[in-house]
């Protein structure tokens, strides 16, 4: 009926208004949080499958909200990406992670390991990116060969030719490049071969179903074999069980990252982990 139609309309418009208002509030809070420095980085080790040695660490951002506690990036990265706030936030992440890394890498008892930092699609497309990375390397004294930038498969495949030239420019700084969440988007193998990348990170959705699901196991095995043929390193994300690690070992996967080895830790806890055990 007409009345129902009106009510439905009113209902939806009220919903829309509310969610728009919530978004605006969150956007305002996010803007303030950047100014006030309410973010922190947590660090998750990446280990060699063969012997458990720590070969890298991924920096993961969190928002220390005054009332909301520690907020996961899944809740604010998408909005930061939409609004462009990811650009200043991402700059803070890269600078902070590189500065923090200096304290860890100078420990002579540790073999050199890599610092991995996420780049969002918007950051990756940003014109000033290469110059910014160069400036932060200089400013912090970060050795380029120990920095690895993670870019999602989706972001590089959106405009593969433009992506290729950005990747080449980044590569010329001497840093490493990883394709994140690999296997979730569609990738052209032809492009993959022409991209100057070092590492493929197999998306954690495959790990969840390994070894029980034949499909997930086959896809992961295929990605590992393909990476080896292309002379790339391959890392499996979201590794939670010994069975999954055994699978990776049998298939010749290079690196593993996940709760099995360690959850993401704050800087102090990660430093303690480094001092305590070179192998996980
Ligand atoms: P990602 O880059 O794929 O990072 C891996 C996510 O998986 C992290 O979630 C990590 O805590 C989680 N994880 C690690 N091991 C396991 C495991 O064994 N099991 C399960 N279930 N999860 C595991 P987190 O820290 O919540 O980050 C979520 C996403 O937010 C990241 O996914 C990344 O896309 C984004 N993100 C985080 N930090 C940054 C950042 O500094 N910049 C940008 N642009 N994005 C970021
Ligand atoms: Ca990542
Ligand atoms: Ca990932
Ligand atoms: Ca992901």
Tab-separated table of C-alpha atoms and ligand atoms in Angstrom:
chain	number	residue	atom	x	y	z
A	1	UNK	CA	0.000	0.000	0.000
A	2	UNK	CA	0.895	3.669	-0.276
A	3	UNK	CA	1.232	4.085	3.483
A	4	UNK	CA	3.566	1.125	3.748
A	5	UNK	CA	5.655	2.492	0.896
A	6	UNK	CA	6.012	5.782	2.708
A	7	UNK	CA	6.969	4.054	5.933
A	8	UNK	CA	9.510	1.940	4.154
A	9	UNK	CA	10.963	5.038	2.583
A	10	UNK	CA	11.072	6.845	5.905
A	11	UNK	CA	12.702	3.807	7.498
A	12	UNK	CA	15.417	3.593	4.906
A	13	UNK	CA	16.107	7.304	4.855
A	14	UNK	CA	16.424	7.303	8.664
A	15	UNK	CA	18.863	4.404	8.380
A	16	UNK	CA	20.859	6.182	5.719
A	17	UNK	CA	20.980	9.382	7.716
A	18	UNK	CA	22.168	7.548	10.756
A	19	UNK	CA	24.895	5.671	8.981
A	20	UNK	CA	26.008	8.833	7.197
A	21	UNK	CA	26.194	10.582	10.566
A	22	UNK	CA	28.136	7.716	12.085
A	23	UNK	CA	30.553	7.859	9.212
A	24	UNK	CA	31.034	11.577	9.644
A	25	UNK	CA	31.671	11.113	13.357
A	26	UNK	CA	34.175	8.370	12.698
A	27	UNK	CA	35.832	10.417	9.979
A	28	UNK	CA	36.170	13.385	12.328
A	29	UNK	CA	37.541	11.188	15.084
A	30	UNK	CA	40.005	9.574	12.699
A	31	UNK	CA	41.236	13.003	11.585
A	32	UNK	CA	41.732	14.045	15.217
A	33	UNK	CA	43.366	10.744	16.083
A	34	UNK	CA	46.015	11.356	13.433
A	35	UNK	CA	46.680	14.835	14.826
A	36	UNK	CA	46.821	13.535	18.392
A	37	UNK	CA	48.958	10.521	17.563
A	38	UNK	CA	46.514	7.885	18.843
A	39	UNK	CA	47.890	5.093	16.652
A	40	UNK	CA	50.367	2.402	17.519
A	41	UNK	CA	52.099	-0.375	15.644
A	42	UNK	CA	52.115	-4.035	16.523
A	43	UNK	CA	54.592	-6.465	15.022
A	44	UNK	CA	54.161	-10.041	13.847
A	45	UNK	CA	57.190	-12.206	13.053
A	46	UNK	CA	57.633	-14.000	9.746
A	47	UNK	CA	59.637	-17.211	10.041
A	48	UNK	CA	61.538	-19.566	7.732
A	49	UNK	CA	59.507	-22.759	7.306
A	50	UNK	CA	62.697	-24.845	7.182
A	51	UNK	CA	64.103	-23.920	10.611
A	52	UNK	CA	61.793	-21.421	12.329
A	53	UNK	CA	64.311	-18.564	12.169
A	54	UNK	CA	62.791	-15.078	12.266
A	55	UNK	CA	63.310	-13.640	8.782
A	56	UNK	CA	60.999	-10.667	8.975
A	57	UNK	CA	58.381	-8.719	10.859
A	58	UNK	CA	55.160	-7.121	9.593
A	59	UNK	CA	54.050	-3.816	11.099
A	60	UNK	CA	50.278	-3.681	11.718
A	61	UNK	CA	48.546	-0.484	12.797
A	62	UNK	CA	46.036	-0.178	15.686
A	63	UNK	CA	44.059	2.775	16.998
A	64	UNK	CA	44.320	3.372	20.741
A	65	UNK	CA	40.930	5.045	21.190
A	66	UNK	CA	40.340	7.082	24.380
A	67	UNK	CA	37.107	5.251	25.172
A	68	UNK	CA	36.894	2.460	22.617
A	69	UNK	CA	40.164	0.733	23.560
A	70	UNK	CA	42.358	-0.856	20.916
A	71	UNK	CA	40.579	-0.691	17.556
A	72	UNK	CA	41.428	-3.133	14.776
A	73	UNK	CA	42.519	-1.782	11.379
A	74	UNK	CA	39.635	-3.634	9.706
A	75	UNK	CA	37.367	-1.021	11.348
A	76	UNK	CA	39.144	2.145	10.208
A	77	UNK	CA	41.459	1.395	7.259
A	78	UNK	CA	38.562	1.208	4.741
A	79	UNK	CA	37.257	4.641	5.826
A	80	UNK	CA	40.787	6.063	5.910
A	81	UNK	CA	41.191	4.750	2.376
A	82	UNK	CA	37.913	6.282	1.155
A	83	UNK	CA	38.573	9.688	2.694
A	84	UNK	CA	42.250	9.886	1.765
A	85	UNK	CA	43.277	10.001	5.444
A	86	UNK	CA	45.259	6.847	4.718
A	87	UNK	CA	47.911	9.014	3.075
A	88	UNK	CA	49.019	10.860	6.257
A	89	UNK	CA	48.322	7.771	8.378
A	90	UNK	CA	50.358	5.559	6.048
A	91	UNK	CA	53.220	8.047	6.148
A	92	UNK	CA	53.173	7.897	9.948
A	93	UNK	CA	53.177	4.075	9.820
A	94	UNK	CA	56.168	3.892	7.487
A	95	UNK	CA	58.207	6.478	9.395
A	96	UNK	CA	57.419	4.948	12.797
A	97	UNK	CA	58.110	1.378	11.703
A	98	UNK	CA	61.449	2.325	10.112
A	99	UNK	CA	62.500	4.287	13.215
A	100	UNK	CA	61.488	1.423	15.528
A	101	UNK	CA	63.332	-1.091	13.374
A	102	UNK	CA	66.674	0.667	13.955
A	103	UNK	CA	66.619	-0.355	17.601
A	104	UNK	CA	66.157	-4.026	16.698
A	105	UNK	CA	68.453	-4.501	13.749
A	106	UNK	CA	71.600	-3.440	15.575
A	107	UNK	CA	71.557	-6.493	17.843
A	108	UNK	CA	74.621	-8.465	16.676
A	109	UNK	CA	73.219	-11.773	17.967
A	110	UNK	CA	70.441	-11.670	15.360
A	111	UNK	CA	70.775	-12.392	11.698
A	112	UNK	CA	69.386	-9.596	9.519
A	113	UNK	CA	65.655	-9.649	9.041
A	114	UNK	CA	63.169	-7.659	7.006
A	115	UNK	CA	60.623	-5.030	8.013
A	116	UNK	CA	57.371	-5.391	6.061
A	117	UNK	CA	54.992	-2.409	5.841
A	118	UNK	CA	51.545	-2.368	4.188
A	119	UNK	CA	50.734	0.127	1.447
A	120	UNK	CA	47.058	0.723	0.692
A	121	UNK	CA	45.846	1.048	-2.908
A	122	UNK	CA	45.431	4.803	-2.492
A	123	UNK	CA	48.946	5.216	-1.102
A	124	UNK	CA	50.262	3.100	-3.928
A	125	UNK	CA	48.606	5.379	-6.518
A	126	UNK	CA	49.715	8.565	-4.739
A	127	UNK	CA	52.093	10.596	-6.881
A	128	UNK	CA	54.470	11.455	-4.052
A	129	UNK	CA	54.993	7.857	-2.931
A	130	UNK	CA	58.452	7.125	-4.284
A	131	UNK	CA	59.826	10.446	-3.061
A	132	UNK	CA	58.277	9.849	0.365
A	133	UNK	CA	59.784	6.382	0.723
A	134	UNK	CA	63.191	7.722	-0.291
A	135	UNK	CA	62.930	10.580	2.228
A	136	UNK	CA	61.925	8.232	5.073
A	137	UNK	CA	64.772	5.822	4.278
A	138	UNK	CA	67.243	8.697	4.513
A	139	UNK	CA	65.696	10.270	7.567
A	140	UNK	CA	65.567	7.070	9.614
A	141	UNK	CA	68.728	5.375	8.357
A	142	UNK	CA	66.705	2.328	7.390
A	143	UNK	CA	68.767	0.062	5.082
A	144	UNK	CA	66.658	-0.176	1.896
A	145	UNK	CA	67.344	-3.883	1.376
A	146	UNK	CA	65.716	-4.616	4.750
A	147	UNK	CA	62.473	-2.793	3.917
A	148	UNK	CA	59.688	-4.650	2.143
A	149	UNK	CA	56.487	-2.933	1.025
A	150	UNK	CA	53.345	-5.084	0.788
A	151	UNK	CA	50.863	-4.173	-1.915
A	152	UNK	CA	47.656	-6.123	-2.420
A	153	UNK	CA	47.084	-8.128	-5.546
A	154	UNK	CA	43.958	-6.048	-6.224
A	155	UNK	CA	45.846	-2.750	-6.110
A	156	UNK	CA	48.506	-3.807	-8.609
A	157	UNK	CA	46.127	-5.509	-11.021
A	158	UNK	CA	43.753	-2.523	-11.207
A	159	UNK	CA	46.020	-0.716	-13.660
A	160	UNK	CA	48.871	-3.118	-14.290
A	161	UNK	CA	50.943	-0.878	-16.563
A	162	UNK	CA	50.883	2.092	-14.179
A	163	UNK	CA	51.511	-0.294	-11.291
A	164	UNK	CA	54.521	-1.737	-13.072
A	165	UNK	CA	56.213	1.630	-13.416
A	166	UNK	CA	55.561	2.507	-9.750
A	167	UNK	CA	56.940	-0.878	-8.696
A	168	UNK	CA	60.048	-0.321	-10.830
A	169	UNK	CA	60.589	3.120	-9.289
A	170	UNK	CA	60.221	1.681	-5.772
A	171	UNK	CA	62.510	-1.188	-6.642
A	172	UNK	CA	65.177	1.239	-7.807
A	173	UNK	CA	65.363	2.545	-4.224
A	174	UNK	CA	66.798	-0.849	-3.312
A	175	UNK	CA	63.777	-2.038	-1.311
A	176	UNK	CA	61.840	-5.306	-1.628
A	177	UNK	CA	58.271	-5.713	-2.810
A	178	UNK	CA	55.639	-8.241	-1.808
A	179	UNK	CA	52.212	-8.984	-3.258
A	180	UNK	CA	49.780	-9.267	-0.338
A	181	UNK	CA	46.572	-11.344	-0.189
A	182	UNK	CA	47.706	-13.294	-3.238
A	183	UNK	CA	45.129	-15.639	-4.748
A	184	UNK	CA	42.061	-13.568	-3.874
A	185	UNK	CA	41.968	-11.342	-6.926
A	186	UNK	CA	42.486	-12.307	-10.479
A	187	UNK	CA	46.092	-12.021	-11.524
A	188	UNK	CA	47.481	-12.084	-14.952
A	189	UNK	CA	50.479	-14.391	-14.906
A	190	UNK	CA	51.903	-12.433	-17.801
A	191	UNK	CA	52.034	-9.308	-15.625
A	192	UNK	CA	53.210	-11.147	-12.572
A	193	UNK	CA	56.264	-12.273	-14.480
A	194	UNK	CA	56.993	-8.689	-15.556
A	195	UNK	CA	56.576	-7.141	-12.110
A	196	UNK	CA	59.786	-6.574	-10.127
A	197	UNK	CA	58.507	-8.360	-7.025
A	198	UNK	CA	60.323	-10.488	-4.464
A	199	UNK	CA	57.612	-12.208	-2.445
A	200	UNK	CA	54.102	-13.605	-2.886
A	201	UNK	CA	52.027	-13.727	0.298
A	202	UNK	CA	49.374	-16.428	0.016
A	203	UNK	CA	46.110	-15.085	1.408
A	204	UNK	CA	45.097	-16.478	4.776
A	205	UNK	CA	41.713	-17.646	3.485
A	206	UNK	CA	43.481	-20.653	1.907
A	207	UNK	CA	45.278	-21.606	5.116
A	208	UNK	CA	42.017	-21.797	7.054
A	209	UNK	CA	40.930	-24.844	5.033
A	210	UNK	CA	44.286	-26.632	4.867
A	211	UNK	CA	44.830	-29.566	4.947
A	212	UNK	CA	41.164	-30.663	5.034
A	213	UNK	CA	39.895	-28.934	1.907
A	214	UNK	CA	41.390	-30.344	-1.284
A	215	UNK	CA	40.644	-27.196	-3.298
A	216	UNK	CA	42.399	-24.815	-0.888
A	217	UNK	CA	45.355	-27.194	-0.568
A	218	UNK	CA	45.709	-27.491	-4.336
A	219	UNK	CA	45.553	-23.730	-4.853
A	220	UNK	CA	48.173	-23.103	-2.174
A	221	UNK	CA	50.411	-25.838	-3.616
A	222	UNK	CA	50.028	-24.339	-7.090
A	223	UNK	CA	50.936	-20.834	-5.868
A	224	UNK	CA	54.012	-22.207	-4.094
A	225	UNK	CA	55.146	-24.099	-7.208
A	226	UNK	CA	54.487	-21.095	-9.437
A	227	UNK	CA	56.418	-18.741	-7.139
A	228	UNK	CA	59.391	-21.085	-7.190
A	229	UNK	CA	59.304	-21.265	-10.969
A	230	UNK	CA	59.218	-17.482	-11.178
A	231	UNK	CA	62.109	-17.255	-8.697
A	232	UNK	CA	59.983	-15.521	-6.087
A	233	UNK	CA	59.900	-16.198	-2.375
A	234	UNK	CA	56.550	-17.349	-1.060
A	235	UNK	CA	55.033	-16.728	2.371
A	236	UNK	CA	51.879	-18.302	3.787
A	237	UNK	CA	49.726	-16.068	6.008
A	238	UNK	CA	47.359	-17.098	8.778
A	239	UNK	CA	49.251	-20.251	9.782
A	240	UNK	CA	47.649	-21.489	12.987
A	241	UNK	CA	48.323	-25.235	13.206
A	242	UNK	CA	51.189	-27.700	13.063
A	243	UNK	CA	49.350	-29.538	10.263
A	244	UNK	CA	49.357	-26.398	8.147
A	245	UNK	CA	53.080	-25.886	8.787
A	246	UNK	CA	53.791	-29.527	7.852
A	247	UNK	CA	51.866	-29.001	4.617
A	248	UNK	CA	53.954	-25.906	3.827
A	249	UNK	CA	57.169	-27.743	4.577
A	250	UNK	CA	56.221	-30.661	2.323
A	251	UNK	CA	55.380	-28.251	-0.506
A	252	UNK	CA	58.551	-26.184	-0.152
A	253	UNK	CA	57.004	-22.901	0.997
A	254	UNK	CA	59.733	-20.492	2.142
A	255	UNK	CA	58.122	-18.506	4.942
A	256	UNK	CA	55.255	-18.694	7.374
A	257	UNK	CA	53.379	-16.076	9.409
A	258	UNK	CA	50.550	-16.670	11.849
A	259	UNK	CA	49.336	-17.294	15.366
A	260	UNK	CA	51.179	-20.646	15.419
A	261	UNK	CA	54.430	-18.701	15.703
A	262	UNK	CA	53.187	-15.509	17.353
A	263	UNK	CA	50.303	-13.066	17.427
A	264	UNK	CA	51.150	-9.470	16.546
A	265	UNK	CA	52.960	-7.979	19.585
A	266	UNK	CA	53.568	-4.446	20.764
A	267	UNK	CA	57.099	-3.123	20.229
A	268	UNK	CA	58.395	-4.084	23.688
A	269	UNK	CA	56.979	-7.596	23.530
A	270	UNK	CA	58.429	-8.096	20.070
A	271	UNK	CA	61.851	-6.934	21.292
A	272	UNK	CA	61.602	-9.420	24.172
A	273	UNK	CA	60.693	-12.181	21.727
A	274	UNK	CA	63.731	-11.321	19.599
A	275	UNK	CA	66.036	-11.466	22.607
A	276	UNK	CA	64.547	-14.700	23.882
A	277	UNK	CA	64.312	-16.896	20.819
A	278	UNK	CA	65.901	-16.569	17.417
A	279	UNK	CA	63.674	-19.478	16.333
A	280	UNK	CA	59.911	-19.848	16.620
B	1	LIG	P1	46.955	-8.111	6.215
B	1	LIG	O1	47.978	-7.174	5.683
B	1	LIG	O2	46.579	-9.265	5.367
B	1	LIG	O3	47.523	-8.557	7.636
B	1	LIG	C1	47.323	-9.844	8.194
B	1	LIG	C2	46.203	-9.843	9.195
B	1	LIG	O4	45.994	-11.175	9.643
B	1	LIG	C3	46.502	-9.044	10.463
B	1	LIG	O5	45.268	-8.523	10.928
B	1	LIG	C4	47.013	-10.121	11.416
B	1	LIG	O6	46.885	-9.776	12.775
B	1	LIG	C5	46.106	-11.251	11.051
B	1	LIG	N1	46.683	-12.565	11.372
B	1	LIG	C6	47.981	-12.885	11.484
B	1	LIG	N2	48.141	-14.200	11.764
B	1	LIG	C7	46.907	-14.730	11.813
B	1	LIG	C8	46.415	-16.062	12.062
B	1	LIG	O7	47.151	-17.019	12.276
B	1	LIG	N3	45.067	-16.221	12.010
B	1	LIG	C9	44.215	-15.182	11.761
B	1	LIG	N4	42.918	-15.441	11.746
B	1	LIG	N5	44.640	-13.921	11.525
B	1	LIG	C10	45.975	-13.700	11.548
B	1	LIG	P2	45.122	-7.022	11.400
B	1	LIG	O8	46.354	-6.584	12.131
B	1	LIG	O9	43.811	-6.907	12.076
B	1	LIG	O10	45.101	-6.224	10.031
B	1	LIG	C11	44.050	-6.403	9.122
B	1	LIG	C12	44.333	-5.722	7.822
B	1	LIG	O11	44.374	-4.297	7.994
B	1	LIG	C13	45.679	-6.079	7.208
B	1	LIG	O12	45.588	-7.316	6.551
B	1	LIG	C14	45.878	-4.920	6.270
B	1	LIG	O13	45.141	-5.098	5.082
B	1	LIG	C15	45.271	-3.773	7.042
B	1	LIG	N6	46.356	-3.034	7.720
B	1	LIG	C16	46.936	-3.260	8.930
B	1	LIG	N7	47.901	-2.349	9.176
B	1	LIG	C17	47.967	-1.550	8.090
B	1	LIG	C18	48.768	-0.407	7.726
B	1	LIG	O14	49.673	0.039	8.441
B	1	LIG	N8	48.503	0.161	6.509
B	1	LIG	C19	47.543	-0.320	5.666
B	1	LIG	N9	47.347	0.296	4.495
B	1	LIG	N10	46.764	-1.379	5.979
B	1	LIG	C20	46.978	-1.989	7.166
B	2	LIG	CA1	49.958	-7.375	4.867
B	3	LIG	CA1	47.507	-10.393	3.742
B	4	LIG	CA1	44.177	-9.247	4.165
